[in-house]
């Protein structure tokens, strides 16, 4: 039984970030064969876009040091995209060597986070991105751009909307096909989401990436959908966070999002039962329960 | 910093249910002096309506067996309302003897839950309510009516909207000033909320009461506000549930709601810091962490 709501899209693409954004923040390193099985299970549950891993230096994210091997182990499906995060030119070399056809880059919307996470300024981060994006596009590789701290950061407070739009439009101008607006510390609320999305000229090229630190992720998603967004980042079981930002906890859980979308009659193509059993399986391997409310409710008794 | 959203109210009344709906579902019995302090703290944080306890038979809810003594221990403030739940004529006797000026009754929207919770049918529950409401009103006591299982129940599946409206309008017709529409098992989604509220003739007399079992409580609240509701039930720290319905977990957390409303520029009169410290204090007494995301985030480090 579903009840539609005025002004929402008929279809939503869930961009699954669990294998990358989730696992990179786990204290324990998950074995490569488990990661490969995780991704295969997500594809089997109906996911069409799964961010598989990151070509970040193993010194910074040892959890994903096996990125090259992981990509060779996947049972790729022709109708599934497997983008990988690429932080810099060296990461792009590795991605191209593996024949990756879609990458994501990671920008900051605030000076403080650019300094802490990228060791750059808001301006000088583009010195790094420009050649990466140009070379990727020249090689026929599509580029998604994440923009983190779009609603606020722990050091500067609320992020000015004009500042996010300036960074975002510039990334789109480089040729990125999609911009993922991240609420890295989860402080945003629905009116802020609406205002930010409306400030962009092309809402159809935006995705949203919410963290549930203050319980706002799903309400914010509803606001984003009402503002014209049709791609939503989520993480199976709600795993993940951000290692460089205190108080940044889990991503929006894919299952909680699917529950809402299903109730709204919005098509996702996902099998909720398979997602939940994947989260239960992963939670056992990680040794802690899934933070997803839906996983908790459906895996009881 | 706040960002308003079109079509939302300027002000929202939070109807705090923690002392009753929260504590009645705790495995341990909280001492009466702790309950009194809890309620006094809530008033100090700015709450104007606090459901204090229930005059249910102690055999059914031993956690609230001290209802009479609790009411004598409160440091009542003239600008705060302290309604109590009254399940039947005997409960009303006790409430009137204590000089209570506002009660709440508890109805079911489904046959199965009426049978299990009230040992009555949908129809025969009114045989009990009618004289209770009439006598309360004759005594100058205001009556709120809860309707539980408005979105679905564990036995019958989704609850037909027309059935909820029929029960609800009948309760309003008896003279109840407010109807609280409960999603007792947390299955509702925003479109369902909108459709249900629109089906009533008087949205201004409706309140909503969401449980976060599937993570939908705050998104559903947003939909309810957009549909014209201005009273929202919530429970400090997200404590509470329903002992007679499997898989019914915590209420919407007051703190998570306040975070959203504050971000939307909607006035509540509540001091978030005092709410969080009350939840931390209570969680220590109850021996388990608050399920509220805001409490978890703000009480860290």
Coordinates of C-alpha atoms in Angstrom, one line a residue:
Chain A
X1 CA 0.0 0.0 0.0
X2 CA 1.4 3.4 -0.9
X3 CA 0.3 7.0 -0.7
X4 CA 1.9 9.4 -3.2
X5 CA 2.7 13.0 -2.3
X6 CA 2.4 16.0 -4.5
X7 CA 5.5 17.2 -6.2
X8 CA 7.8 14.2 -5.6
X9 CA 9.6 12.3 -8.4
X10 CA 8.2 9.0 -9.7
X11 CA 11.6 7.4 -9.6
X12 CA 14.7 7.8 -7.4
X13 CA 18.2 6.5 -7.9
X14 CA 19.9 5.4 -4.7
X15 CA 23.6 5.9 -5.0
X16 CA 25.0 3.3 -2.6
X17 CA 28.0 4.4 -0.6
X18 CA 28.3 1.6 2.0
X19 CA 31.3 -0.2 0.6
X20 CA 33.3 3.0 0.4
X21 CA 32.0 5.7 2.8
X22 CA 30.8 3.0 5.2
X23 CA 33.8 0.6 5.3
X24 CA 36.4 3.4 5.2
X25 CA 35.2 4.5 8.6
X26 CA 35.1 1.1 10.3
X27 CA 37.7 0.6 13.0
X28 CA 38.4 -2.9 11.7
X29 CA 39.7 -3.7 8.2
X30 CA 37.2 -5.9 6.3
X31 CA 38.8 -8.7 4.3
X32 CA 38.8 -8.1 0.5
X33 CA 36.7 -11.2 -0.2
X34 CA 34.0 -10.0 2.2
X35 CA 34.0 -6.6 0.5
X36 CA 33.5 -8.3 -2.9
X37 CA 30.7 -10.4 -1.5
X38 CA 29.1 -7.3 0.0
X39 CA 29.1 -5.5 -3.3
X40 CA 27.8 -8.5 -5.1
X41 CA 25.0 -8.8 -2.6
X42 CA 24.1 -5.1 -3.1
X43 CA 23.9 -5.7 -6.9
X44 CA 21.8 -8.7 -6.3
X45 CA 19.4 -6.6 -4.1
X46 CA 18.8 -4.4 -7.1
X47 CA 21.4 -1.6 -6.7
X48 CA 22.4 0.0 -10.0
X49 CA 25.1 2.4 -8.7
X50 CA 27.5 1.1 -6.0
X51 CA 30.6 3.2 -5.0
X52 CA 33.0 0.3 -4.7
X53 CA 36.1 1.7 -3.0
X54 CA 38.6 4.6 -3.0
X55 CA 42.0 5.1 -4.5
X56 CA 43.1 7.2 -1.6
X57 CA 46.6 6.5 -0.2
X58 CA 46.6 3.5 2.1
X59 CA 48.4 5.6 4.7
X60 CA 45.3 7.7 5.1
X61 CA 42.6 5.0 4.7
X62 CA 44.2 1.6 5.4
X63 CA 40.6 0.1 5.4
X64 CA 40.6 0.5 1.6
X65 CA 44.2 -0.3 0.9
X66 CA 42.9 -3.3 -1.2
X67 CA 41.1 -1.2 -3.8
X68 CA 43.0 -2.7 -6.8
X69 CA 42.5 -6.2 -5.7
X70 CA 38.8 -5.6 -4.8
X71 CA 38.0 -4.4 -8.3
X72 CA 39.4 -7.5 -9.9
X73 CA 37.3 -9.7 -7.6
X74 CA 33.9 -8.1 -8.4
X75 CA 31.4 -10.1 -10.4
X76 CA 30.4 -7.1 -12.5
X77 CA 27.0 -6.8 -13.9
X78 CA 26.5 -5.0 -17.2
X79 CA 23.6 -2.9 -15.8
X80 CA 25.4 -1.8 -12.6
X81 CA 27.8 1.1 -12.3
X82 CA 30.8 0.8 -9.9
X83 CA 32.3 4.3 -9.4
X84 CA 35.4 4.7 -7.3
X85 CA 36.6 7.7 -5.3
X86 CA 39.7 9.3 -6.6
X87 CA 41.3 11.9 -4.4
X88 CA 44.2 13.1 -6.6
X89 CA 46.2 12.4 -9.8
X90 CA 47.9 9.3 -8.4
X91 CA 44.5 7.9 -7.6
X92 CA 43.4 8.6 -11.1
X93 CA 46.4 6.7 -12.4
X94 CA 45.3 3.7 -10.4
X95 CA 41.7 4.0 -11.5
X96 CA 42.6 4.2 -15.2
X97 CA 45.0 1.3 -14.9
X98 CA 42.0 -0.7 -13.5
X99 CA 39.8 0.3 -16.4
X100 CA 37.4 2.2 -14.1
X101 CA 34.8 4.1 -16.2
X102 CA 33.3 6.4 -13.5
X103 CA 35.1 8.2 -10.6
X104 CA 34.1 10.6 -7.9
X105 CA 36.2 13.4 -6.5
X106 CA 35.8 15.0 -3.1
X107 CA 35.7 18.7 -2.6
X108 CA 35.1 20.9 0.4
X109 CA 32.6 23.7 0.7
X110 CA 34.5 25.3 3.6
X111 CA 38.1 26.7 4.1
X112 CA 38.5 24.8 7.4
X113 CA 37.6 21.4 6.0
X114 CA 39.7 22.0 2.8
X115 CA 42.6 22.7 5.1
X116 CA 42.1 19.7 7.3
X117 CA 41.0 17.1 4.8
X118 CA 42.8 18.2 1.6
X119 CA 45.6 20.4 3.0
X120 CA 44.5 23.1 0.6
X121 CA 42.4 26.2 0.4
X122 CA 39.0 26.5 -1.1
X123 CA 40.7 28.0 -4.2
X124 CA 43.7 25.8 -4.4
X125 CA 41.6 22.6 -4.3
X126 CA 40.7 23.4 -7.9
X127 CA 44.4 23.3 -8.8
X128 CA 44.2 19.6 -7.9
X129 CA 40.8 18.9 -9.4
X130 CA 41.1 20.6 -12.8
X131 CA 43.8 18.3 -14.3
X132 CA 42.2 15.2 -12.7
X133 CA 38.7 15.9 -14.2
X134 CA 40.2 16.9 -17.6
X135 CA 42.3 13.7 -17.8
X136 CA 39.4 11.6 -16.7
X137 CA 37.0 13.1 -19.2
X138 CA 39.6 12.7 -22.0
X139 CA 39.9 9.1 -21.1
X140 CA 36.1 8.7 -21.4
X141 CA 35.6 8.4 -17.6
X142 CA 32.6 10.1 -16.0
X143 CA 33.2 12.3 -12.9
X144 CA 30.9 12.8 -10.0
X145 CA 31.9 15.6 -7.5
X146 CA 31.2 15.4 -3.8
X147 CA 31.0 18.7 -2.0
X148 CA 31.4 18.1 1.8
X149 CA 30.3 20.4 4.7
X150 CA 27.5 22.0 2.6
X151 CA 25.4 22.9 5.6
X152 CA 28.0 23.6 8.2
X153 CA 31.3 22.4 9.6
X154 CA 32.5 22.0 13.1
X155 CA 34.9 25.0 12.9
X156 CA 33.1 27.7 11.0
X157 CA 29.4 27.0 11.8
X158 CA 26.7 27.3 9.1
X159 CA 28.1 27.3 5.5
X160 CA 26.9 30.2 3.4
X161 CA 24.7 29.0 0.6
X162 CA 26.4 31.2 -2.0
X163 CA 29.7 29.7 -1.1
X164 CA 28.4 26.1 -1.7
X165 CA 26.9 27.2 -5.0
X166 CA 30.1 28.8 -6.1
X167 CA 32.1 25.7 -5.4
X168 CA 29.4 23.4 -6.9
X169 CA 28.8 25.3 -10.1
X170 CA 32.6 25.5 -10.7
X171 CA 32.8 21.7 -10.4
X172 CA 29.9 21.3 -12.8
X173 CA 31.6 23.7 -15.1
X174 CA 34.7 21.4 -15.1
X175 CA 32.5 18.8 -16.7
X176 CA 31.4 16.8 -13.6
X177 CA 28.0 15.1 -14.5
X178 CA 26.7 15.1 -11.0
X179 CA 27.2 17.0 -7.7
X180 CA 26.6 15.3 -4.4
X181 CA 25.8 17.9 -1.7
X182 CA 27.0 16.5 1.6
X183 CA 25.8 17.3 5.1
X184 CA 29.0 15.8 6.5
X185 CA 28.2 16.5 10.1
X186 CA 24.4 16.2 9.8
X187 CA 23.4 19.6 11.0
X188 CA 21.0 20.6 8.2
X189 CA 17.3 20.9 8.4
X190 CA 14.6 20.7 5.6
X191 CA 14.3 24.5 4.9
X192 CA 18.1 24.8 4.5
X193 CA 18.0 21.8 2.1
X194 CA 15.3 23.5 0.0
X195 CA 17.1 26.8 0.0
X196 CA 20.4 25.3 -1.1
X197 CA 18.9 23.2 -3.9
X198 CA 16.9 26.1 -5.2
X199 CA 20.0 28.2 -5.4
X200 CA 21.5 25.9 -8.0
X201 CA 20.6 26.4 -11.7
X202 CA 20.4 22.7 -12.4
X203 CA 18.7 20.6 -9.6
X204 CA 18.5 17.6 -12.0
X205 CA 22.3 17.3 -11.7
X206 CA 22.3 17.3 -7.9
X207 CA 22.4 14.4 -5.5
X208 CA 22.1 14.7 -1.7
X209 CA 24.3 13.0 0.9
X210 CA 22.9 13.2 4.4
X211 CA 24.3 12.0 7.7
X212 CA 21.9 11.1 10.5
X213 CA 23.9 12.7 13.3
X214 CA 21.0 14.7 14.5
X215 CA 18.2 12.5 13.2
X216 CA 17.5 14.8 10.2
X217 CA 18.6 12.7 7.3
X218 CA 15.3 11.3 6.1
X219 CA 13.3 14.5 6.6
X220 CA 16.0 16.4 4.7
X221 CA 15.8 13.8 1.9
X222 CA 12.0 14.4 1.7
X223 CA 12.7 18.1 1.3
X224 CA 15.3 17.4 -1.4
X225 CA 13.0 15.3 -3.4
X226 CA 10.3 18.0 -3.2
X227 CA 12.9 20.4 -4.5
X228 CA 13.6 18.3 -7.6
X229 CA 16.5 16.0 -6.6
X230 CA 16.2 12.4 -7.9
X231 CA 19.5 10.9 -6.7
X232 CA 20.0 10.2 -3.0
X233 CA 23.2 8.8 -1.5
X234 CA 22.7 6.2 1.2
X235 CA 24.6 3.5 3.0
X236 CA 23.4 -0.1 3.6
X237 CA 22.5 -0.4 7.3
X238 CA 23.5 3.2 7.9
X239 CA 27.2 2.4 8.3
X240 CA 29.9 5.1 7.8
X241 CA 30.8 8.6 8.8
X242 CA 33.8 10.8 8.4
X243 CA 37.1 10.2 10.2
X244 CA 38.3 13.8 10.0
X245 CA 35.2 15.4 11.5
X246 CA 34.3 14.9 15.1
X247 CA 30.6 14.0 15.7
X248 CA 30.1 12.9 12.1
X249 CA 28.1 9.7 12.5
X250 CA 26.4 7.3 10.1
X251 CA 25.1 7.9 6.7
X252 CA 21.4 7.8 5.9
X253 CA 20.5 4.1 6.0
X254 CA 19.5 2.7 2.6
X255 CA 16.8 0.6 4.2
X256 CA 15.1 3.6 6.0
X257 CA 15.1 5.5 2.8
X258 CA 13.6 2.6 0.9
X259 CA 10.9 2.2 3.5
X260 CA 9.9 5.9 2.9
X261 CA 10.1 5.7 -0.8
X262 CA 8.1 2.5 -1.0
X263 CA 5.4 4.1 1.1
X264 CA 5.4 7.0 -1.2
X265 CA 5.0 4.8 -4.2
X266 CA 8.4 5.9 -5.6
X267 CA 10.2 3.3 -7.6
X268 CA 13.8 2.3 -6.6
X269 CA 14.0 -1.3 -8.0
X270 CA 15.4 -2.5 -4.7
X271 CA 14.5 -5.6 -2.7
X272 CA 14.2 -4.5 0.9
X273 CA 14.4 -8.0 2.3
X274 CA 17.7 -8.6 0.5
X275 CA 19.1 -5.3 1.8
X276 CA 18.1 -6.1 5.4
X277 CA 19.7 -9.5 5.2
X278 CA 22.8 -8.0 3.8
X279 CA 23.0 -5.5 6.6
X280 CA 22.4 -8.2 9.2
X281 CA 25.2 -10.3 7.6
X282 CA 27.5 -7.3 7.6
X283 CA 26.7 -6.3 11.1
X284 CA 27.7 -9.7 12.4
X285 CA 31.0 -9.5 10.6
X286 CA 31.6 -5.9 11.9
X287 CA 30.6 -7.0 15.4
X288 CA 28.1 -4.2 16.1
X289 CA 24.4 -3.8 15.3
X290 CA 23.3 -1.8 12.3
X291 CA 22.1 1.7 13.2
X292 CA 19.3 1.5 10.7
X293 CA 15.9 1.5 12.4
X294 CA 14.4 -0.6 9.6
X295 CA 17.1 -3.2 9.9
X296 CA 16.6 -3.3 13.7
X297 CA 12.8 -3.6 13.3
X298 CA 12.8 -6.2 10.5
X299 CA 15.5 -8.4 12.0
X300 CA 13.8 -8.8 15.3
X301 CA 12.3 -12.1 16.3
Chain B
X1 CA 20.7 30.3 11.8
X2 CA 17.3 29.1 10.4
X3 CA 15.7 28.6 7.0
X4 CA 12.0 28.7 6.8
X5 CA 10.0 26.5 4.5
X6 CA 6.8 27.4 2.7
X7 CA 3.5 26.3 4.2
X8 CA 4.7 25.4 7.7
X9 CA 3.3 26.9 10.9
X10 CA 5.1 29.7 12.7
X11 CA 4.6 28.0 16.1
X12 CA 4.3 24.4 17.2
X13 CA 3.2 23.0 20.5
X14 CA 5.1 20.0 21.6
X15 CA 2.9 17.7 23.7
X16 CA 5.5 15.9 25.9
X17 CA 4.6 12.3 26.6
X18 CA 7.8 11.0 28.2
X19 CA 6.6 10.7 31.8
X20 CA 3.6 8.7 30.8
X21 CA 4.2 7.0 27.4
X22 CA 7.9 6.8 28.1
X23 CA 8.1 5.5 31.6
X24 CA 5.1 3.2 31.3
X25 CA 7.2 1.1 28.9
X26 CA 10.4 1.0 31.0
X27 CA 11.2 -2.5 32.4
X28 CA 12.2 -0.9 35.7
X29 CA 9.9 1.1 37.9
X30 CA 11.2 4.6 38.4
X31 CA 10.8 6.0 41.9
X32 CA 8.1 8.6 42.4
X33 CA 10.5 11.3 43.4
X34 CA 12.5 10.8 40.3
X35 CA 9.3 11.1 38.2
X36 CA 8.4 14.3 40.0
X37 CA 11.9 15.7 39.3
X38 CA 11.7 14.6 35.7
X39 CA 8.4 16.5 35.2
X40 CA 9.8 19.6 37.0
X41 CA 12.8 19.5 34.8
X42 CA 10.7 19.4 31.7
X43 CA 8.7 22.4 32.8
X44 CA 12.0 24.2 33.5
X45 CA 13.1 23.4 30.0
X46 CA 10.1 25.3 28.7
X47 CA 7.4 22.6 28.2
X48 CA 3.8 23.9 28.5
X49 CA 2.0 20.5 28.2
X50 CA 3.4 17.5 30.0
X51 CA 1.4 14.3 30.2
X52 CA 2.2 13.4 33.7
X53 CA 1.0 9.9 34.3
X54 CA -1.9 7.4 33.8
X55 CA -4.8 6.3 36.0
X56 CA -4.7 2.8 34.5
X57 CA -5.0 -0.1 36.9
X58 CA -1.6 -0.9 38.5
X59 CA -2.1 -4.6 37.5
X60 CA -1.7 -3.5 33.9
X61 CA 0.9 -0.8 34.2
X62 CA 2.8 -1.2 37.5
X63 CA 5.3 1.4 36.4
X64 CA 2.6 4.1 36.9
X65 CA 1.0 2.7 40.1
X66 CA 2.1 5.8 41.9
X67 CA 0.0 8.2 39.8
X68 CA -1.9 9.7 42.8
X69 CA 1.2 10.3 44.9
X70 CA 3.1 11.7 41.9
X71 CA 0.4 14.4 41.2
X72 CA 0.7 15.6 44.8
X73 CA 4.5 15.9 44.5
X74 CA 4.6 18.1 41.4
X75 CA 5.7 21.7 41.7
X76 CA 2.9 22.9 39.4
X77 CA 3.5 26.0 37.3
X78 CA 0.5 28.1 36.4
X79 CA 1.4 28.2 32.8
X80 CA 1.9 24.5 32.3
X81 CA -0.7 21.9 31.7
X82 CA -0.4 18.4 33.2
X83 CA -2.9 16.1 31.6
X84 CA -3.2 12.5 32.7
X85 CA -4.3 9.4 30.8
X86 CA -7.6 8.0 32.0
X87 CA -8.6 4.6 30.5
X88 CA -12.0 4.1 32.1
X89 CA -14.7 5.4 34.6
X90 CA -12.6 4.2 37.6
X91 CA -9.6 6.2 36.3
X92 CA -11.8 9.2 35.9
X93 CA -12.9 8.9 39.5
X94 CA -9.2 9.0 40.6
X95 CA -8.4 11.9 38.3
X96 CA -11.4 14.0 39.6
X97 CA -10.4 13.2 43.2
X98 CA -7.0 14.6 42.4
X99 CA -8.4 17.8 40.9
X100 CA -7.0 17.1 37.4
X101 CA -8.3 19.6 34.9
X102 CA -7.3 17.8 31.7
X103 CA -7.4 14.1 30.8
X104 CA -6.6 12.0 27.7
X105 CA -8.5 8.9 26.7
X106 CA -7.1 6.1 24.5
X107 CA -9.1 4.7 21.6
X108 CA -8.2 2.2 18.9
X109 CA -8.5 2.6 15.1
X110 CA -8.5 -1.1 14.5
X111 CA -10.6 -4.0 15.6
X112 CA -7.6 -6.2 16.5
X113 CA -6.0 -3.6 18.8
X114 CA -9.4 -2.7 20.4
X115 CA -9.7 -6.3 21.3
X116 CA -6.2 -6.8 22.6
X117 CA -5.7 -3.4 24.3
X118 CA -9.2 -2.6 25.4
X119 CA -11.0 -6.0 25.3
X120 CA -13.7 -4.3 23.2
X121 CA -14.8 -3.9 19.6
X122 CA -14.3 -0.7 17.6
X123 CA -18.0 0.0 18.3
X124 CA -18.2 -1.0 21.9
X125 CA -15.2 1.1 22.9
X126 CA -17.6 4.1 22.6
X127 CA -19.8 2.5 25.3
X128 CA -16.9 3.1 27.6
X129 CA -15.8 6.5 26.3
X130 CA -19.2 8.3 26.1
X131 CA -19.9 8.4 29.8
X132 CA -16.3 9.2 30.7
X133 CA -16.1 12.1 28.3
X134 CA -19.6 13.4 29.3
X135 CA -18.7 13.3 33.0
X136 CA -15.3 14.9 32.5
X137 CA -16.8 17.8 30.5
X138 CA -19.6 18.2 33.0
X139 CA -16.8 18.5 35.7
X140 CA -15.0 21.2 33.6
X141 CA -12.2 18.8 32.6
X142 CA -10.9 19.0 29.0
X143 CA -10.5 15.7 27.1
X144 CA -7.9 14.8 24.5
X145 CA -8.4 11.6 22.6
X146 CA -5.6 9.4 21.4
X147 CA -6.4 7.2 18.4
X148 CA -3.8 4.4 18.1
X149 CA -2.9 2.3 15.1
X150 CA -3.9 5.0 12.7
X151 CA -1.5 3.8 10.0
X152 CA -1.5 0.1 10.4
X153 CA -1.4 -2.6 13.1
X154 CA 0.5 -5.8 13.4
X155 CA -2.5 -8.0 12.7
X156 CA -4.6 -6.2 10.1
X157 CA -2.0 -4.4 8.0
X158 CA -2.6 -0.9 6.8
X159 CA -5.6 0.9 8.5
X160 CA -8.1 2.3 6.0
X161 CA -8.2 6.1 6.2
X162 CA -12.0 6.2 6.3
X163 CA -12.0 4.0 9.4
X164 CA -9.6 6.3 11.2
X165 CA -11.6 9.3 10.3
X166 CA -14.9 7.7 11.4
X167 CA -13.4 6.9 14.8
X168 CA -11.7 10.3 15.1
X169 CA -14.7 12.4 14.1
X170 CA -16.9 10.5 16.5
X171 CA -14.5 11.3 19.4
X172 CA -14.4 14.9 18.4
X173 CA -18.2 14.8 18.3
X174 CA -18.3 13.7 21.9
X175 CA -16.6 16.9 22.8
X176 CA -12.9 16.0 22.8
X177 CA -10.9 19.2 22.1
X178 CA -8.0 17.4 20.4
X179 CA -7.3 14.2 18.6
X180 CA -3.9 12.6 18.6
X181 CA -3.4 10.4 15.6
X182 CA -0.9 7.7 16.6
X183 CA 1.3 5.6 14.4
X184 CA 1.8 3.1 17.2
X185 CA 4.0 0.7 15.3
X186 CA 5.8 3.4 13.2
X187 CA 4.9 2.1 9.7
X188 CA 3.5 5.3 8.2
X189 CA 5.2 7.3 5.5
X190 CA 4.8 11.0 4.6
X191 CA 2.2 10.6 1.8
X192 CA 0.0 8.5 4.1
X193 CA 0.3 11.2 6.8
X194 CA -0.8 13.9 4.4
X195 CA -3.7 11.9 3.1
X196 CA -5.0 11.0 6.6
X197 CA -4.8 14.6 7.8
X198 CA -6.5 16.0 4.7
X199 CA -9.3 13.5 5.2
X200 CA -10.3 15.2 8.5
X201 CA -12.5 18.3 8.4
X202 CA -10.6 20.1 11.2
X203 CA -6.8 19.7 10.9
X204 CA -6.4 22.4 13.6
X205 CA -7.8 20.0 16.2
X206 CA -5.4 17.2 15.2
X207 CA -2.1 16.3 16.9
X208 CA 0.3 13.6 15.6
X209 CA 2.0 10.9 17.6
X210 CA 4.8 9.1 15.7
X211 CA 7.0 6.2 16.7
X212 CA 10.4 5.9 15.1
X213 CA 10.3 2.1 14.6
X214 CA 11.2 2.5 10.9
X215 CA 13.0 5.8 11.2
X216 CA 10.1 7.7 9.7
X217 CA 8.9 9.8 12.7
X218 CA 10.6 13.1 11.8
X219 CA 9.8 13.0 8.1
X220 CA 6.2 12.2 8.9
X221 CA 6.1 15.1 11.3
X222 CA 7.3 17.4 8.5
X223 CA 4.5 16.1 6.3
X224 CA 2.0 16.7 9.2
X225 CA 3.1 20.3 9.7
X226 CA 2.8 21.0 6.0
X227 CA -0.7 19.6 6.1
X228 CA -1.7 22.1 8.9
X229 CA -1.0 20.3 12.1
X230 CA 0.5 22.4 14.9
X231 CA 0.6 20.0 17.9
X232 CA 3.2 17.2 17.9
X233 CA 3.6 14.5 20.5
X234 CA 7.2 13.7 21.5
X235 CA 9.1 12.0 24.3
X236 CA 12.2 13.4 25.9
X237 CA 15.1 11.3 24.7
X238 CA 12.8 9.2 22.6
X239 CA 11.9 6.8 25.4
X240 CA 8.8 4.8 25.3
X241 CA 6.8 2.5 23.1
X242 CA 3.8 0.2 23.5
X243 CA 3.8 -2.9 25.6
X244 CA 0.9 -4.5 23.8
X245 CA 2.3 -4.2 20.3
X246 CA 5.3 -6.1 19.2
X247 CA 8.0 -4.1 17.4
X248 CA 6.6 -0.8 18.7
X249 CA 9.7 1.0 19.7
X250 CA 10.4 4.5 20.9
X251 CA 8.5 7.7 20.4
X252 CA 9.8 10.5 18.3
X253 CA 12.5 12.1 20.5
X254 CA 11.7 15.7 21.6
X255 CA 15.2 16.8 21.0
X256 CA 15.3 15.6 17.4
X257 CA 12.1 17.4 16.8
X258 CA 13.3 20.6 18.4
X259 CA 16.5 20.4 16.3
X260 CA 14.4 20.4 13.1
X261 CA 11.9 23.0 14.2
X262 CA 14.7 25.3 15.4
X263 CA 16.4 25.0 12.0
X264 CA 13.1 25.8 10.3
X265 CA 12.7 28.9 12.5
X266 CA 9.6 27.5 14.1
X267 CA 9.0 28.7 17.7
X268 CA 8.7 26.1 20.5
X269 CA 9.8 27.9 23.6
X270 CA 12.0 25.0 24.5
X271 CA 15.6 25.1 25.7
X272 CA 17.4 22.3 23.9
X273 CA 20.4 22.2 26.3
X274 CA 18.1 21.6 29.2
X275 CA 16.2 18.9 27.4
X276 CA 19.4 17.1 26.5
X277 CA 20.8 17.3 30.0
X278 CA 17.5 15.9 31.3
X279 CA 17.7 13.0 28.9
X280 CA 21.2 12.3 29.9
X281 CA 20.2 12.4 33.6
X282 CA 17.3 10.1 32.9
X283 CA 19.3 7.7 30.7
X284 CA 21.7 7.2 33.6
X285 CA 18.9 6.4 36.0
X286 CA 17.3 4.0 33.5
X287 CA 20.6 2.4 32.8
X288 CA 20.5 2.6 29.0
X289 CA 21.5 5.3 26.5
X290 CA 18.9 7.6 25.0
X291 CA 17.8 6.6 21.5
X292 CA 17.7 10.3 20.5
X293 CA 20.3 11.1 17.8
X294 CA 20.5 14.7 19.1
X295 CA 21.1 13.6 22.7
X296 CA 23.8 11.2 21.5
X297 CA 25.5 13.8 19.4
X298 CA 25.3 16.7 21.9
X299 CA 26.3 14.6 25.0
X300 CA 29.5 13.3 23.4
X301 CA 32.8 14.5 24.6

